[in-house]
Structures are given as structure tokens and as C-alpha cells.
PDB file of C-alpha atoms and ligand atoms in Angstrom:
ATOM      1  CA  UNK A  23     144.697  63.978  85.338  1.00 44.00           C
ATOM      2  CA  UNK A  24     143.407  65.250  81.856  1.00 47.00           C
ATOM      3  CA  UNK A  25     139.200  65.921  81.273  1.00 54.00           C
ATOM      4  CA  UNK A  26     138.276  63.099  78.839  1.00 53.00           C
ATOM      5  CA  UNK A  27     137.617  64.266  75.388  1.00 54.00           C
ATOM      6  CA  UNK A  28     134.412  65.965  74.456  1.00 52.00           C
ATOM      7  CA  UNK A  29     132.772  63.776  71.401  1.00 49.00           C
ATOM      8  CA  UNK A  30     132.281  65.919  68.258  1.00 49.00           C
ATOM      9  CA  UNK A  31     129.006  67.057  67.732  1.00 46.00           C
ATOM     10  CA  UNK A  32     127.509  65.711  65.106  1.00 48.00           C
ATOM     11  CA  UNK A  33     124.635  67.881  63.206  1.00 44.00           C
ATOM     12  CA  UNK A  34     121.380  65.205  63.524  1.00 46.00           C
ATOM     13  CA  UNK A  35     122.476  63.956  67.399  1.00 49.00           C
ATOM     14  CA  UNK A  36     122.539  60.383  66.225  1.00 59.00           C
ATOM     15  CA  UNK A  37     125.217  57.789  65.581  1.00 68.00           C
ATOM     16  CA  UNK A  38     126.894  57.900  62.035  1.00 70.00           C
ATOM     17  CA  UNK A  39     127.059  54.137  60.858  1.00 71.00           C
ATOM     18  CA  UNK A  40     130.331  52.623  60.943  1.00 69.00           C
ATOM     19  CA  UNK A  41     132.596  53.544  57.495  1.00 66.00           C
ATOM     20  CA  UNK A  42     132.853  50.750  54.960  1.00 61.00           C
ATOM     21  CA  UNK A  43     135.832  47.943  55.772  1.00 60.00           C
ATOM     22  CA  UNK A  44     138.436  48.636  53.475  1.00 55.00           C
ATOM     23  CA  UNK A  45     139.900  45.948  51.769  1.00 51.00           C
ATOM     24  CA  UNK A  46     143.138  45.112  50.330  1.00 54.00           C
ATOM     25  CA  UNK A  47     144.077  41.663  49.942  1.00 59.00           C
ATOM     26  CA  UNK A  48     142.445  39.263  47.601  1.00 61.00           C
ATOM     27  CA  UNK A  49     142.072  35.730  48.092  1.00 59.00           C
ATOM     28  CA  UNK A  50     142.674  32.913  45.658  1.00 63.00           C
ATOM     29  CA  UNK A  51     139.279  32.985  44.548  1.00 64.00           C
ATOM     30  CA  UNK A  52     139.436  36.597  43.666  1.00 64.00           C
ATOM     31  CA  UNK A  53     136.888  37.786  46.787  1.00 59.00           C
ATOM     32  CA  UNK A  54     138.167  39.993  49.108  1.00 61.00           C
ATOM     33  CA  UNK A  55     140.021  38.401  52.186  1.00 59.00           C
ATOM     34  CA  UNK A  56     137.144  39.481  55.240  1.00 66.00           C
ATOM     35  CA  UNK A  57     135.755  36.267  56.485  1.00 91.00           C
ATOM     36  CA  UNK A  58     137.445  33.872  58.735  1.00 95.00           C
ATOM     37  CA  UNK A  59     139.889  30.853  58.932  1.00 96.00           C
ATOM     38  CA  UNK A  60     137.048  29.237  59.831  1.00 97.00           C
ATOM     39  CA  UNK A  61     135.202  29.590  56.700  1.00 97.00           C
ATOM     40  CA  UNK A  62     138.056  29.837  54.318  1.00 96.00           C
ATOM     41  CA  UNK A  63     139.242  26.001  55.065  1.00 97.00           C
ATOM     42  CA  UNK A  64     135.330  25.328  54.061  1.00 97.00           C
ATOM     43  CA  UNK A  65     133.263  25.887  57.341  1.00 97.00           C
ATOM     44  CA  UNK A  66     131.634  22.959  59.307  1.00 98.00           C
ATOM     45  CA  UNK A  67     132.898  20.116  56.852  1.00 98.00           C
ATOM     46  CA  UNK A  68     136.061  20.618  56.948  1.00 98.00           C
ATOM     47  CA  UNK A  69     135.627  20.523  60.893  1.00 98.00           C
ATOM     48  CA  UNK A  70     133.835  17.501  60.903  1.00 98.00           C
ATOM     49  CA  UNK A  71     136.809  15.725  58.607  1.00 98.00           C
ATOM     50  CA  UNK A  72     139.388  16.767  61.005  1.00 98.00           C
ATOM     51  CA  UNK A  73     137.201  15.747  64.452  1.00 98.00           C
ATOM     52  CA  UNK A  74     136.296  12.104  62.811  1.00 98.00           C
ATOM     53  CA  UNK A  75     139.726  11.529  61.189  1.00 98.00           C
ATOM     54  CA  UNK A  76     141.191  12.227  65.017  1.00 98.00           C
ATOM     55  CA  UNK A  77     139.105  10.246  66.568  1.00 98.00           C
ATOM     56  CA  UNK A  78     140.002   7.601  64.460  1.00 98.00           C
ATOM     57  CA  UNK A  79     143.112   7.531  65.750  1.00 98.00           C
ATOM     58  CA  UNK A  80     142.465   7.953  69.217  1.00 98.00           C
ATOM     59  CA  UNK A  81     139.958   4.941  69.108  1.00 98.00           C
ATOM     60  CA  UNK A  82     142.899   2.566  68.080  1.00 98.00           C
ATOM     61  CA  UNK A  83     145.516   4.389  70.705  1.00 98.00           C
ATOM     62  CA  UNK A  84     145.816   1.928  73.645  1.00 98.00           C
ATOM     63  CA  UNK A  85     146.741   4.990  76.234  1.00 98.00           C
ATOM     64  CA  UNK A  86     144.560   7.989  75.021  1.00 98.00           C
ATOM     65  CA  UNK A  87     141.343   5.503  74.103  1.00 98.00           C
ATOM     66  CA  UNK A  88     140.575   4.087  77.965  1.00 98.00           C
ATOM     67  CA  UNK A  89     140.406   7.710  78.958  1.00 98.00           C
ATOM     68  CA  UNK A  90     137.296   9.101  76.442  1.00 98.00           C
ATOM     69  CA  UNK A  91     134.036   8.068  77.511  1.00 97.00           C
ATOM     70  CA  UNK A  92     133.434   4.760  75.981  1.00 97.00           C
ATOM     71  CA  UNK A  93     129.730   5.108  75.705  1.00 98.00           C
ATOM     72  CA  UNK A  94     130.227   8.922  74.096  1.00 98.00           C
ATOM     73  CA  UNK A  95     132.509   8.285  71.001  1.00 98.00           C
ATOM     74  CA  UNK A  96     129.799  10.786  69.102  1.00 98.00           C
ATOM     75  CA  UNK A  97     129.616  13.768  71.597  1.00 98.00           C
ATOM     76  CA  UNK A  98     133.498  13.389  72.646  1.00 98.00           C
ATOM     77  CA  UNK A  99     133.891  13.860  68.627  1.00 98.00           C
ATOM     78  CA  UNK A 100     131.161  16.700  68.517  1.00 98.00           C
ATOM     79  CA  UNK A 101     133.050  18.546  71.460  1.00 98.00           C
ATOM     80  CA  UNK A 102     136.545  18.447  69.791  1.00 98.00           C
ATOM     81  CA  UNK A 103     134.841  19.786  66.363  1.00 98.00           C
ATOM     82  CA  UNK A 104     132.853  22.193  67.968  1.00 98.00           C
ATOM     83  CA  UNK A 105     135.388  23.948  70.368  1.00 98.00           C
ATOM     84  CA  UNK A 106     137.765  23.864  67.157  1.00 98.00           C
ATOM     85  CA  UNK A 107     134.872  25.711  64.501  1.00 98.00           C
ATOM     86  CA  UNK A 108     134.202  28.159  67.454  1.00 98.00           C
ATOM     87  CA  UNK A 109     138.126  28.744  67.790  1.00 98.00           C
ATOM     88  CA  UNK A 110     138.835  29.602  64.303  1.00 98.00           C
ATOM     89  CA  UNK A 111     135.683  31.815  63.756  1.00 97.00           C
ATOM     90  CA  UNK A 112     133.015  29.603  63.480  1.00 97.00           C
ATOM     91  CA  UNK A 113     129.736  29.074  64.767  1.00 97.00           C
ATOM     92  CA  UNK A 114     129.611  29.774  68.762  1.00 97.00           C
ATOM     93  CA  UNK A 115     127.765  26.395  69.760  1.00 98.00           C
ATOM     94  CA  UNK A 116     130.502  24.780  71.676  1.00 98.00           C
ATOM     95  CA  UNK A 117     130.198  27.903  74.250  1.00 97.00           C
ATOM     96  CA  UNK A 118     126.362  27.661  73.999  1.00 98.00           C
ATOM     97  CA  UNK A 119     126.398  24.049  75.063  1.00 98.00           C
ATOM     98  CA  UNK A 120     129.336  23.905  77.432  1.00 98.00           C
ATOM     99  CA  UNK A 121     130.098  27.368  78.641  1.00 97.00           C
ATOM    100  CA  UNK A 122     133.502  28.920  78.463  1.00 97.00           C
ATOM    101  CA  UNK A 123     135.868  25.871  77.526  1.00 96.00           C
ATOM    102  CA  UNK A 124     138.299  26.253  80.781  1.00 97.00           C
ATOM    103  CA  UNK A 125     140.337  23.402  78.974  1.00 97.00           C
ATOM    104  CA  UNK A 126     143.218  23.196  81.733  1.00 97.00           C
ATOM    105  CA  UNK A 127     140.504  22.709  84.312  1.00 98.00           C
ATOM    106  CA  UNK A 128     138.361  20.568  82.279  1.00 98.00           C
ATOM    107  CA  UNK A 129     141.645  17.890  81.162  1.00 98.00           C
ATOM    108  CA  UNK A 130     142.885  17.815  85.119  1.00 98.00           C
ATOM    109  CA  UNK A 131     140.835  14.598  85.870  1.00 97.00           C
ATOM    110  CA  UNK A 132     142.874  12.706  82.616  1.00 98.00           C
ATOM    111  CA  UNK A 133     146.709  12.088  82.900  1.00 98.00           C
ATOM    112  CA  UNK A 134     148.130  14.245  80.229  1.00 98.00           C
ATOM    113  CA  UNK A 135     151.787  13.297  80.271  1.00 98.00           C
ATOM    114  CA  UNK A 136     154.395  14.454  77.952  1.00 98.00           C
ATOM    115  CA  UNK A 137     153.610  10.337  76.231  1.00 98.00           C
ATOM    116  CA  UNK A 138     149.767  11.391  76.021  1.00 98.00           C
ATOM    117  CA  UNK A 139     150.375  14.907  74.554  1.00 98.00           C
ATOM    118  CA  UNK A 140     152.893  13.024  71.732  1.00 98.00           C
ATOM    119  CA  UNK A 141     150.125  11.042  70.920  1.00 98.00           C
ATOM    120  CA  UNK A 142     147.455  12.956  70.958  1.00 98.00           C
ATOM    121  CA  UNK A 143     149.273  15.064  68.389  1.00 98.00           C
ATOM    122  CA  UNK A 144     150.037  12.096  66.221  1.00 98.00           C
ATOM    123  CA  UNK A 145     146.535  11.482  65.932  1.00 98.00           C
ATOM    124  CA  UNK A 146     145.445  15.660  65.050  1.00 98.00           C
ATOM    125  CA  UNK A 147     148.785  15.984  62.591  1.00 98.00           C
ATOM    126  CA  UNK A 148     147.227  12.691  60.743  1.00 98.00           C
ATOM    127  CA  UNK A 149     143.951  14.714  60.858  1.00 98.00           C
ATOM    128  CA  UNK A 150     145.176  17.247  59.499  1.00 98.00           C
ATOM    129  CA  UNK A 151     147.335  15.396  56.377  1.00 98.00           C
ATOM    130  CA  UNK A 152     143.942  13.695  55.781  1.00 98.00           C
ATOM    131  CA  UNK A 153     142.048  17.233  55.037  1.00 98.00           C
ATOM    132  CA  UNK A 154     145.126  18.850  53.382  1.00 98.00           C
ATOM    133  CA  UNK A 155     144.735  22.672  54.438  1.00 98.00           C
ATOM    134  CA  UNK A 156     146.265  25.390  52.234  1.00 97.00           C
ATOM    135  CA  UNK A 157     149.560  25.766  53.370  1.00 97.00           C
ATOM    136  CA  UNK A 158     149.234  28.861  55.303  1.00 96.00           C
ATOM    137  CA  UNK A 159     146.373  27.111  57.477  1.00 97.00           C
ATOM    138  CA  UNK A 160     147.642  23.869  57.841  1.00 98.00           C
ATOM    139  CA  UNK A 161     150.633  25.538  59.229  1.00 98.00           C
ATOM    140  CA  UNK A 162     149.105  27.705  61.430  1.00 98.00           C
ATOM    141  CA  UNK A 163     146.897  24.696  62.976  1.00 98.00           C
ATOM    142  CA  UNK A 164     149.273  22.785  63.175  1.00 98.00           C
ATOM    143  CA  UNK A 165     151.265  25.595  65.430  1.00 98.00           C
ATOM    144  CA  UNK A 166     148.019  26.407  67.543  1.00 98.00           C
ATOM    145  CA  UNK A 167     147.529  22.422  68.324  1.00 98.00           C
ATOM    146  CA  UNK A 168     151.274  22.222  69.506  1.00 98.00           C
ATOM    147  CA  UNK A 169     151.250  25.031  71.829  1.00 98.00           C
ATOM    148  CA  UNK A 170     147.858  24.256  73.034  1.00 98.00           C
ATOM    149  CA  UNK A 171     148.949  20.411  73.873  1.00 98.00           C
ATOM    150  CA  UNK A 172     151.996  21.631  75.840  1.00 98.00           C
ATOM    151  CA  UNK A 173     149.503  23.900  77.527  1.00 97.00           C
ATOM    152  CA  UNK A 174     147.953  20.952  78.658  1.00 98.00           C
ATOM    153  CA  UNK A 175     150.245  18.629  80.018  1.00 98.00           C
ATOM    154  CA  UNK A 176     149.072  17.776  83.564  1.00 98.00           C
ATOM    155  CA  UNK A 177     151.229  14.868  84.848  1.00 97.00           C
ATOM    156  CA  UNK A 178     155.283  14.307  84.344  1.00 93.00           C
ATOM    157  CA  UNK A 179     155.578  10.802  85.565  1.00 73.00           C
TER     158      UNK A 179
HETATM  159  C1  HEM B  22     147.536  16.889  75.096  1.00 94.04           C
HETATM  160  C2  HEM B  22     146.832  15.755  75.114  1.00 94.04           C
HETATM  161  C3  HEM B  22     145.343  15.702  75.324  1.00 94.04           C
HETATM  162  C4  HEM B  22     144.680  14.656  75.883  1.00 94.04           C
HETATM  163  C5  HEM B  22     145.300  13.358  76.389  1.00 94.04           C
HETATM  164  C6  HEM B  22     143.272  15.007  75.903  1.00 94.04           C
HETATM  165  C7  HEM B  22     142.280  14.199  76.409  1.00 94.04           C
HETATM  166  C8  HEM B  22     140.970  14.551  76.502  1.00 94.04           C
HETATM  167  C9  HEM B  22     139.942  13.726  77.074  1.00 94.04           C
HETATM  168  C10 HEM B  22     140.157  12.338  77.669  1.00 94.04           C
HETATM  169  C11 HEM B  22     138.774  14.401  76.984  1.00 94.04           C
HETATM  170  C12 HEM B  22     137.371  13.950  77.433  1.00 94.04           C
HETATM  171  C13 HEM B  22     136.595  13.576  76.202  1.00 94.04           C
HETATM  172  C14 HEM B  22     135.233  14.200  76.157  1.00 94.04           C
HETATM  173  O1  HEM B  22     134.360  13.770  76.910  1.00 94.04           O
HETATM  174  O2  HEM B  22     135.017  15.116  75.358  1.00 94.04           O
HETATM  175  C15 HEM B  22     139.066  15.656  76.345  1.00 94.04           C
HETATM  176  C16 HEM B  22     138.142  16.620  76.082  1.00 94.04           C
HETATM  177  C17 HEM B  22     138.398  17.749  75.352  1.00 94.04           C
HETATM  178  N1  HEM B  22     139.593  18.139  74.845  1.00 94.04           N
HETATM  179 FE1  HEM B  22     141.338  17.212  75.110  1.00 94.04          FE
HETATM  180  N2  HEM B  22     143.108  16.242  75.351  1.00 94.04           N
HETATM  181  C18 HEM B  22     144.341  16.706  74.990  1.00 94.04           C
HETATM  182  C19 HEM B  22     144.599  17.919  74.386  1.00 94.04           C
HETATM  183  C20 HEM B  22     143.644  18.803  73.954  1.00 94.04           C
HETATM  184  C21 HEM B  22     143.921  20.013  73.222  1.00 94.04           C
HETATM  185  C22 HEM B  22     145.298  20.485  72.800  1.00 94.04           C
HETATM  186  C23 HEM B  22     142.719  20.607  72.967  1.00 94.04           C
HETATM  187  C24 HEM B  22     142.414  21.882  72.244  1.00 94.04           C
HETATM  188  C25 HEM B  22     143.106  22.345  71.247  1.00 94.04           C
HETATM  189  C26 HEM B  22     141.696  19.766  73.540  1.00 94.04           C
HETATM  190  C27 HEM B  22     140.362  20.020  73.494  1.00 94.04           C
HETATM  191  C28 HEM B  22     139.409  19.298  74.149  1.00 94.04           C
HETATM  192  C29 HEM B  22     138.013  19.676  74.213  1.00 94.04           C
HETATM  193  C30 HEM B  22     137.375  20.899  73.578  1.00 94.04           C
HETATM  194  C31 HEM B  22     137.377  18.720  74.985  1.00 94.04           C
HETATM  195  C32 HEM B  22     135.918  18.697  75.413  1.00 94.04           C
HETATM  196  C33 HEM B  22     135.801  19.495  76.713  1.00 94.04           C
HETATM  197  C34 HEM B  22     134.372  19.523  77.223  1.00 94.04           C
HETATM  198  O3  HEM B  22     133.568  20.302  76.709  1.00 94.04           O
HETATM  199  O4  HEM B  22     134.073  18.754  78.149  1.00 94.04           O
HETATM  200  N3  HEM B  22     142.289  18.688  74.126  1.00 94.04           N
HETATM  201  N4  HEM B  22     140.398  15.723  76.069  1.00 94.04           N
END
């Protein structure tokens, strides 16, 4: 076993404050590529496009819609936008109202068969056309939603 490093003295005793991010990239507007997916595909809007375009769909699905909560259309539509914004760097208030989102656990009680998972994609890739991401976003939402449905798939009947 080797003695964990000694820290370097430094001459006042106190923390030095972090060194400046250095940045390479540019993005199309010209600023300097730091912030997240989140905000880059325009924050809280965009979310809210996406959640109410989906839910569109799932309203007029006759196998997904009997399993929301039929007197909850608005908070079933808040959870989807807010657990989305929080994924992709956004504001944290999906965690702060539901705790950590355990989705497997939390999707058990609905039959999520291979059929429902199909659909339910439908519904987020028509979302998703609707609020026309750049490219690189679109396609990487598009990958995250995929592998996230498969994830969970409950039922094989
Ligand atoms: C694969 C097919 C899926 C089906 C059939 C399905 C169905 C459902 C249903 C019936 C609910 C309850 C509605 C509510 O009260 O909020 C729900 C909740 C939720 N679903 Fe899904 N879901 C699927 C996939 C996904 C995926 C892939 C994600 C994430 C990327 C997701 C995220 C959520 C979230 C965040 C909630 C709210 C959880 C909570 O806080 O209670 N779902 N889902």
C-alpha cells in the first residue's frame, strides 16, 4: 500500500479558485459551447412542446390512454416534461417534487409490452418532428427515448 499524496502547500493556506473553463468549440450562434442540451434546444419551451405534442398522441391511443390517470392529463404531462428538462440539464424540479425517478419501479403497475413501447414511441418521435431539433439533438433524443423504452418493457404477452 502507497501513503496518499501530501497536497502542495500553498503560500496563504487557503483554496486557490478553480482555473477558468477553457473553451474550444463554438456554437452556431458564435458563443462558446458550455451550457447544456437542455438549454441549447431553447430551455423549458421547447420541453413543454415536446410533453403536450406527446400527450396528444397518447390521448387518442386506445391502449396507452386507459392507463394515464384520466383525471391528471395536466400533471401526467408536467411529469413527462419535467423528468425530461431535468435529464438533459435542466432545472432539477422533477427530483424536488418526486424524488429520484426509479422509472422501472415506478412503470411496473402499467403493462409495458413490446405493442405499448411501439406506441409510446410513435407518439415521442411525432413529438419530436413537431419541435424539429437541430440534427445533432434530435438524433441524440431520439436514441436516448429508444433505449430508455426498451428499458422499460415490463410484460411480453
Ligand atoms: C415504453 C412505454 C411506456 C409506457 C407505456 C409508459 C406509461 C406510463 C404511464 C401509464 C405513466 C403514469 C402517468 C403519470 O401519472 O405520470 C407513466 C409515467 C411516467 N413515465 Fe412512462 N411509459 C413508457 C415509457 C417511458 C419512458 C421511456 C420514459 C422516460 C424516458 C418515461 C417516463 C415517465 C415518467 C417520468 C413518468 C412519471 C413518473 C412519476 O413521477 O410518477 N416513460 N408512464
Amino acid at each position: 500500500m502507497t501513503d496518499a499524496p501530501t497536497p502542495p502547500a500553498d503560500a496563504g493556506g487557503e483554496q486557490q479558485p478553480p482555473a477558468p473553463r477553457l473553451t474550444l468549440r463554438q456554437g452556431e450562434t458564435g458563443h462558446a459551447v458550455t451550457d447544456t442540451v437542455w438549454s441549447q434546444v431553447g430551455g423549458t419551451e421547447t420541453f413543454e412542446r415536446i410533453a403536450r405534442a406527446f400527450y396528444r398522441g397518447i390521448r387518442e391511443d386506445e391502449v396507452l390512454a386507459p392507463m394515464y390517470p384520466q383525471d391528471d392529463w395536466e400533471g401526467a404531462t408536467w411529469r413527462i416534461q419535467a423528468f425530461l428538462e431535468q435529464y438533459w440539464g435542466g432545472p432539477s424540479a422533477y427530483q424536488e417534487e418526486r424524488g429520484h425517478p426509479r422509472l422501472r419501479m415506478r412503470h411496473a403497475p402499467f403493462p409495458v409490452t413490446p405493442d405499448a413501447k411501439e406506441r409510446w414511441l410513435k407518439h415521442m418521435h411525432v413529438a419530436l418532428d413537431e419541435v424539429e431539433l437541430p440534427p445533432m439533438h434530435d438524433a441524440a433524443f431520439r436514441d436516448y427515448i429508444e433505449r430508455a423504452a426498451l428499458a422499460m418493457v415490463n410484460r411480453f404477452e
